Tab-separated table of C-alpha atoms in Angstrom:
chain	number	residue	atom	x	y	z
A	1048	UNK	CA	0.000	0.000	0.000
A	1049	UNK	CA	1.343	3.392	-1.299
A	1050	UNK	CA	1.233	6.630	0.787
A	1051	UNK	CA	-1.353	8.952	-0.063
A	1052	UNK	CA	1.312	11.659	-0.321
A	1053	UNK	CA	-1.603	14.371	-0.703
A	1054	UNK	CA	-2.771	13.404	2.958
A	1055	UNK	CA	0.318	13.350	4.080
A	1056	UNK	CA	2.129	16.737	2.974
A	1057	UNK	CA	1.500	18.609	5.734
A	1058	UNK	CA	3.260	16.285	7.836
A	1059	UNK	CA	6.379	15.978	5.729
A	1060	UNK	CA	6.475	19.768	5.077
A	1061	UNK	CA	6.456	20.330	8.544
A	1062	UNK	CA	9.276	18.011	9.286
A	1063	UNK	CA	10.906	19.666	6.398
A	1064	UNK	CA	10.692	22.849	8.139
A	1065	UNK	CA	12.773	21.839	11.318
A	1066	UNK	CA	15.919	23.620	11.236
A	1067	UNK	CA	17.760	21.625	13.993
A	1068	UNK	CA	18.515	18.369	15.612
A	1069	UNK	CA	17.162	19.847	18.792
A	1070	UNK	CA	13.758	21.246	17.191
A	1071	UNK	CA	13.190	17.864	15.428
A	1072	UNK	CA	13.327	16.197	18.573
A	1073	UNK	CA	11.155	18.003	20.452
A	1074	UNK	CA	8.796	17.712	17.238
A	1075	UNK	CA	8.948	13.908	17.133
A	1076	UNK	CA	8.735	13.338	21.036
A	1077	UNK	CA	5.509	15.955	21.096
A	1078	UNK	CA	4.337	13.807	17.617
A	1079	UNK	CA	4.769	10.350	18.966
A	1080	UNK	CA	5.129	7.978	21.665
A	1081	UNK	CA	8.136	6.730	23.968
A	1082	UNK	CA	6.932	3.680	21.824
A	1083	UNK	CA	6.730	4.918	18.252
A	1084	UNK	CA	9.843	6.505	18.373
A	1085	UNK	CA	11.894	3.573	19.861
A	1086	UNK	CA	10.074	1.551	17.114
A	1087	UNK	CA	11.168	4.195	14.049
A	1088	UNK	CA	14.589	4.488	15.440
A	1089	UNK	CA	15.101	0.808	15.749
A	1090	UNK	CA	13.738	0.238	11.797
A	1091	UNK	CA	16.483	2.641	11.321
A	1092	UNK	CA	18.985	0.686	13.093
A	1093	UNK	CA	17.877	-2.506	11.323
A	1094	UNK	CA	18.679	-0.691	7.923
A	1095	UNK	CA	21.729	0.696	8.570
A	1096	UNK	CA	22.699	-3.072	9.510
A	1097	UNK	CA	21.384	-4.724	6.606
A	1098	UNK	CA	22.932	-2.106	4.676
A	1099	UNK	CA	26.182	-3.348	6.147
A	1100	UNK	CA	25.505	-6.844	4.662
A	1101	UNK	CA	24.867	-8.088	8.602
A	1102	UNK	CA	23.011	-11.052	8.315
A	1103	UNK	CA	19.265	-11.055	10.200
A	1104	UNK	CA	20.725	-12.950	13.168
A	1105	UNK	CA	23.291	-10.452	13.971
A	1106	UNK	CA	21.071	-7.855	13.780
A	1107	UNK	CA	18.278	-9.752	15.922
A	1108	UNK	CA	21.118	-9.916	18.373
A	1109	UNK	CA	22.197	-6.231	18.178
A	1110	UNK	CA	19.283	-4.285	18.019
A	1111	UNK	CA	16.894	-6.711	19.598
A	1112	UNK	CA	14.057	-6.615	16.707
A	1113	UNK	CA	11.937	-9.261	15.609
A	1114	UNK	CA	12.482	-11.333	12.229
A	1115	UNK	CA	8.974	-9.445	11.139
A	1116	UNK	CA	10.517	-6.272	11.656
A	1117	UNK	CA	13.696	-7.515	10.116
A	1118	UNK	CA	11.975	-8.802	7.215
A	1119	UNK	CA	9.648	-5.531	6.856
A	1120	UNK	CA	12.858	-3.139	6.652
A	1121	UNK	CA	14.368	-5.515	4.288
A	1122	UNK	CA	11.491	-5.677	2.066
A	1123	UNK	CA	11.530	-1.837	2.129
A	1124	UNK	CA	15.362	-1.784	1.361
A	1125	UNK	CA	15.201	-3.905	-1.697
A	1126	UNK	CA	11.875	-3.170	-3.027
A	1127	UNK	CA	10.483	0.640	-1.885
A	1128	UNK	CA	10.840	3.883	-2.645
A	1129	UNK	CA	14.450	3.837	-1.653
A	1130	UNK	CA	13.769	6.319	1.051
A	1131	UNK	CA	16.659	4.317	3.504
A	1132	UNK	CA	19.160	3.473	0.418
A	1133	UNK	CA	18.654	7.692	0.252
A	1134	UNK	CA	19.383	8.638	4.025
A	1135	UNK	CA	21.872	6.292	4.780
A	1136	UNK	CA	23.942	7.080	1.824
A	1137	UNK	CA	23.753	10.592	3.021
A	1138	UNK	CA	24.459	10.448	6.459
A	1139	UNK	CA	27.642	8.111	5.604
A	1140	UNK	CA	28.470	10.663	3.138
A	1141	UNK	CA	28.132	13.142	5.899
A	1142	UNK	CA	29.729	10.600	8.322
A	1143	UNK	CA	33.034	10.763	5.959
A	1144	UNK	CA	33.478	14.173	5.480
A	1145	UNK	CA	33.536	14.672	9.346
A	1146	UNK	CA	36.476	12.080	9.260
């Protein structure tokens, strides 16, 4: 199932219009739950893995997810919108120029 980006566009233009680390914090813990936030930061954390050719066990064993979640982020890595290939190429971009 596709986002209806039209619904949507509010939301992402207002995420789009933080201008800090600190102001998209606050944003996301006022937004969401304790819950929902470990949750999007852990899909996160799954990518980044996978990205890193770790295999599902190791990251079952580092980040604590389930095989379903696992399995979801994968899914999204190989067949979405390439919204995580996108970020984490960035930030490792980003990542490397700090080096």
């Amino acid at each position: 199932m596709k986002i209806d980006h039209e619904k949507y566009d509010a939301l992402f233009d207002a995420i789009l219009s933080l201008e800090n680390r600190e102001e998209c914090r606050n944003f996301f813990e006022d937004l969401c739950s304790i819950k929902e936030l470990c949750d999007l930061s852990g899909r996160y954390e799954v990518a980044l893995l996978l990205s890193d050719n770790c295999s599902y066990t190791e990251v079952s064993k580092k980040t604590g997810a389930s095989t379903a979640t696992i399995c979801r982020v994968n899914k999204s890595l190989n067949y979405g919108c390439d919204g995580y290939k996108k970020v984490i190429a960035r930030m490792k971009e980003k990542q490397g120029k700090k080096a």
